[in-house]
Every structure is written in C-alpha cells, then in structure tokens.
Amino acid sequence: MPGDAAAVSRRLLGRIREAMAQPGLPEDRLQVIVRIIAEEMQAAVCSCYVMRAGEVLELFATQGLRPTAVHMTRLRVGEGLVGFIAAHPRPLALSDAWSHPNFAYRPETGEEPYRSFLGVPIVRIARVAGVLVVQTTESRAFAPEEVEALETVAMVLAELLTTGNLIDRREQIPVDGTALVPLRINGLKLSAGLGVGAAYLHRKVPFITHLVSEDPEQEAKRFEEALGRMHIALDEMLAAEEIGKSEYRDILEAYRMFAADRGWIERIRDHIRGGLSAEAAVQRAQEENRVRMQQVTDPYLRERLYDLEDLTDRLMLHLMGQDSAERKILPPHAILVARTLGPADLLDYDMSRIHGVVLEEGSPSMHVAIIARALNIPMVARVPAILGKIGAGDPVIVDGDNGSVFIRPSEDLTASFISTVRMRREKQKAFAVLRDLPAVSRDGVRIELLMNAGLLADMPILDQVNADGIGLYRTELPFMAHAETPDVEVQTALYRAVIDQSGGRPVCFRTLDVGGDKMLPYWQSTGEENPAMGWRSIRITLDHPAIMRHQLRALIRACEGRPLSVMFPMVAEVAEFDAAKRILDLEMDRAARRGEPLPERLSVGCMLEVPSLVFQLPQMLKRVDFLSVGSNDLAQFLFARDRGNQRIAERYDLLSPPFLSLLDRIIAACDAAGVPCSLCGEMAASPLDSMALVGLGFRRLSVTGPAVGPVKAMIRSMNVGDTERVVKKLLQSPAHSLRSSLANYALDHAVQIA
Ligand code: PEP
Ligand code: MG
C-alpha cells in the first residue's frame, strides 16, 4: 500500500465520502465501501461483520469472499479471528492468519486462498458494533499506517451502521467486556413512579453529520482555533479556581492531564490529516480514550473517563459554535440517562416523551428533581457508573418508588412492570373520584390545598386535580428555558396566559429565584465558592432592580384588573422585603400614572426560607398579607445541609424535632398575627409529612399536581384534633427522626398515607 498513512486514508475517505453521498440503501452503500477499501488497500478481500443479537457477528458485506456467505457466516464473540477482535477489542494484523490459534476456517466463505489478515473493531460510544477485515493472498506484513487507515475507515462505518439502522444498538457489546446481561442497579429515589422505555444518553453535544473532510487544511485550522478558544475558556475557569471554587477541581485535573498529554492533540491532528472532519477526528480520539479507559480497572482512573468526556464535549462545542446545540429530539418513551442534569438541561427536551430519568449523581432537593416530581416523571439518581453500563436504545425500567433501575430487563419483568403501570393508572382514577370532594378532615377542618407550578404546561393540571389555586408559581423556569432574559412583553403574555388558564382560582407568583443550582444559560457563572449561600434570588434582583421592575410591571399588566398575588423569595431580613416592596410600589405608581388598569386586589407576601427571618417575624407579619414556608431551602440553612449535596441528602430528616419545632414557632406566630401561612416546599407533597404539618397547625399546603389527590385522601382520613396532640407531644422527643412514630400513628388510626 503506497504513500504515507495520512495520504492513504485521505484518498480512501475521499472515495468513501462520494459513495456515501450516493442515493441507495445503507446495505448497498456498505457493499460499495468494502469494494473501495479492497481496491485502495490492494487486498483481495474486504469484509464487514456486524454485531447481532446474542453477541454474534454476522457477515454483512464482502468483496472477495463468496457473496452467498453474506448473512450466512456468523461467529460468536471470541470465536475465530473476527470474534477475537470483538472480544478484546483491538486491531489484529497477521501475515499468516492460518497459524493463529484462534483461526476458524469457514468453508462457505471460500477463504482458502487468503493468508494474511488485518482486522479492526468498529466501535461506537464505547461499544463494539462490528469488525472490519481485509485479507490478501500473498503473505503480507501490514504496516502500522495501514492499520491506522483501516481504523479511521472503521470509525466512519460505525456512524453509517448506526445512522443507517443497520444495527440495533441493543446488539452491541460494551468494550469493557461486560456482556449485555440484564442488570438491576439500586440508586436514590428522587421522583416516584414507574417508567418503561429506551435509554437516551444525554449529551451536551449534538451528533455530528459531517464526518469526512473535503479540505484537511481548512479542518486543521478550524480545530486549532477551537482548541485555542477552549484553552482561553479553561484558563478563565482556572482563574475562578484560584479563588477556591472546588467543583471544577476534577475538570481542572483532567484539563491538566490533557494539557500535558500532547499525544491526545497530536492524534486528533493525525486524524484530520487522514481525512476526517475536525469533529469526527475529536470523536475518534474520544472513542480511543473510552476504549483505553474502560480497560482500566482502577476506579479513580475510570471516573476520570467522564471528565475526559466533559472536556471533549467542550472542545466539540467550541468547534461547532455554541449555538449548534439545538433542542434535542427524543424518541417516544425515552428514559433520559445522564451523569447529572441542570434544570435548564431538562427543559431543553420535549418532556412529554420522557418516561424516566436516571442520573449518576443527584440529591432529592436539586431543582431538576423538583421539576421531575412536578411533571410526574420517575427519577432515580446516584446510580453508580450507569453510563458505562448502558447503551443508547437499551430497554430500561425506572422504578422511582424503590430507587431501582433495570437495564435490558427480561420480557417477563417488562410485562409485569407494564401491568403495574396500568394498575397505577387505575389508582390515579380512584384519586380522581376525590376530585370534587373537599379537603376536609374527619373532624371537619378544611385545608386549603394548592398546587405548585412553573410551566404553562402545568396549568391544565390545576383543573384536573381541582386544587384551590396555585400556591407557588416559580417564574424562573421560563427564564431558564429562553436564550436571553425575556422582555416585559414576553413576560406579560406568559403571566396573562397563566392567569387566564387558572379559571379564576388564585395564583401566587414568586419573583425571579435564580442562582444556586438554577443558573441561567445566558449568565456566566460567577465562580462562587458556595452558590447556595451566595448571590442568588432576591439578592440578585435587588442588585439589578431593572430585572425586578420589568417582572413586576409584566405581572401588573398581565392581571388586567384582576387580583394579583406576589411573593419574594429568599428574604433574610425585613429590610430586604421593604426594598422589594418599594420597587413594587414604584411599579404600581407607574401603572396608575399611565392609566393602566390596576389589580383589583394586591396581596404581597414573602417566602420564609432563611432562618434569620424567624427572629424578625413580629415586624415582618405587620407588613405582609401572607407567608409561605420554603421548606427545601429552610431545611438547607437550618441543618447547614447543602440541598444539592448527595452525600448528606438523607442525613437529617424534616420530620424531626428541630425542624418541626421551627415550623411550630412560625405557624404559631402567624396564627397570633392573623396572617395566613402556607408551606410550599417538597415535604408538603408527602402525605405523611403533610399530616404532621396539619398537626402543627398548617391549614394551607401547596404541593405538586400529582400529589394533590394523595394528600387530599390523607386529609379526608385524618382527625386533626387527635393528630395535633400527638405531634405537639413528639416535638419534645430527643429522637433523630419522628418518621416511624408518625407512620405508626397513621397506620393505627387508618390515616391514608400511601
Ligand atoms: C423551597 O425552598 O422550599 C421552595 C419552595 O423554593 P425552591 O425549591 O424553588 O427553592
Ligand atoms: Mg427556595
């Protein structure tokens, strides 16, 4: 084979690019491609074997072997030279194939005359999808350049096989040798429910379609520029690191490893010289890293694989231009699998198609979990190394009730889950029977049952579950889904639609609550050491009053004379509330001066989620029309327990003497001042927790849509007077948690908590 490696693979790829551009079936194209490879490599034979169900490699196309052997010749993984390559998976070059101990003669192929053999695995997303082979009649020592050229072609074929649907992804085997056996892995339950579907691997980077380059010099230039941009961006991140931001430490280490690893960059340059587009060259280097890393057993090094992926994704985004990450299209019945997800990441998808989410990391009060619960999407987190065990398209069951994930489950298991899903629907129907019945306890206490919302898509649920209104409308979700801050007009239209769709029920709008784990895609991270306690929520909007003014202006306009209820989040002291209220007054004056219709009634409240405010309750209660306890943040600050930190997510229980005592104090102060107080954090959505809240004296609860039915069922089965006595007594207990005592009480008194 003449010429240097780059020239060889460039010419080969050039011809393959032309072949791929021709109309026709993927299988016909594959046949043309093997012919081109045989010609260019001056080999008598070129064959492509594709991985089929049951770990069998099937001959799909050949130039040189008998055409009748196509789809007839099959080798198990580990069997013959082809199976040997799939099992290991690395190239194998033999000048005398017949003398190799793994050689398996297949008479139907007519391969007697061929002595030398070169085979390479076809790998895609760390899975063996097939094997590509050339054979020669003469005894030939294949040069490293030839091996390299065949590997480059194999990468292009991997894309063709997958996008041309020639292979079912379920039929590929992981390169780390773990067979495609069914797996059950336990994790942390974040959102209840059962989801049955096919794995969709969340990636920041869209799939590449442009694989083969027309102009290697131009591709090299694009790559160098993207690399430069990535270095600058990483240097900026490094600067933030120096001020102590630890969450980037791993990425930084990986970056240093890469920066030292000139080989990685050189390999990409080589692949570009060999005729791949810059994106395909980066992807090929990524596949090589994946194969290398997955063969490493050291858990620390394996973990690094994900950091390398992250960096490659970054490089790829720089290469494609940030905006090429368009809204992702999901197959129906998708189970989203990711290392971790920000709420904005989830909103990028068509959520009606997401039937479950599986994360390697995560904790119950992270925002993406709140969204999942609101939308009734089962979610299991902290599933170790799931991305290394699952392939795109693998059948998956997410059991959000028990925190289990089943990968490639048997048909029996799938059938039994599907029947449970059906039974659940029946149960939901039973809750639906309660729809028109009031949330009144056995001893006649009426509880106001409100719903949390944050998307227009939530609004129809309000009527379906017949909640008394929206107790918390999280306005930040649309901010996170937009490419830039929505202007007054866009916001007005949105809030008007919310009010219109509320059918006259009250809606409590919470002003913008971003920062912490809710970063806006268009705002640079400020590199804070502790974002949950940093510049977030009302601290941002008071520092940027224009944002607050625009939002309040939009809310006033959206009312068109109807009542308006607004509350401010993360208020730590009365002075912050006063400052926010002044901005609201300014906007009310502005609307009045301009002759715009004013809300018929204005209720202004604030969230109680920072413990300092408890010590200013008397002053605060003189100023507000209502209070709403944000138990997610309040618990985070009370217990000094980061709500996003998975290691301590279950360390403290909200059903515990300290937390319930704090709530007891709050509700008593509100009752004495005659100020209505609700609780809108996640705990209200659990029937057992809400039983305790009612026992403490809460008469207003705001819960996710799907929780309205179960909480109402609990209320209708409880006796408030009785529960009050029990809960107040338990506050004195020295126990870590009151959960089991309360559950036993519920059980003994037939309170419906499940
Ligand atoms: C809370 O903190 O309890 C709350 C309701 O607000 P969020 O979860 O949006 O921070
Ligand atoms: Mg909060």
PDB file of N, CA and C and ligand atoms in Angstrom, residues 510 513 536 607 609 633 643, ligand 2:
ATOM      1  N   ARG A 510     -44.212  33.942  42.378  1.00  0.00           N
ATOM      2  CA  ARG A 510     -42.979  34.227  43.109  1.00  0.00           C
ATOM      3  C   ARG A 510     -42.020  34.926  42.146  1.00  0.00           C
ATOM      4  N   ASP A 513     -36.258  33.638  41.061  1.00  0.00           N
ATOM      5  CA  ASP A 513     -35.464  32.974  42.096  1.00  0.00           C
ATOM      6  C   ASP A 513     -34.376  32.154  41.402  1.00  0.00           C
ATOM      7  N   ARG A 536     -27.802  35.001  44.964  1.00  0.00           N
ATOM      8  CA  ARG A 536     -28.919  34.324  44.323  1.00  0.00           C
ATOM      9  C   ARG A 536     -30.229  35.004  44.712  1.00  0.00           C
ATOM     10  N   MET A 607     -41.528  34.589  51.135  1.00  0.00           N
ATOM     11  CA  MET A 607     -41.215  33.220  51.494  1.00  0.00           C
ATOM     12  C   MET A 607     -40.366  33.225  52.745  1.00  0.00           C
ATOM     13  N   GLU A 609     -37.667  31.144  54.072  1.00  0.00           N
ATOM     14  CA  GLU A 609     -36.757  30.036  53.780  1.00  0.00           C
ATOM     15  C   GLU A 609     -35.348  30.300  54.300  1.00  0.00           C
ATOM     16  N   ASP A 633     -35.336  25.122  51.116  1.00  0.00           N
ATOM     17  CA  ASP A 633     -34.215  25.989  51.485  1.00  0.00           C
ATOM     18  C   ASP A 633     -34.112  26.154  52.993  1.00  0.00           C
ATOM     19  N   ARG A 643     -28.573  21.410  49.928  1.00  0.00           N
ATOM     20  CA  ARG A 643     -29.645  20.597  49.363  1.00  0.00           C
ATOM     21  C   ARG A 643     -29.221  19.873  48.086  1.00  0.00           C
TER      22      ARG A 643
HETATM   23 MG    MG B   2     -36.370  28.066  47.828  1.00  0.00          MG
END
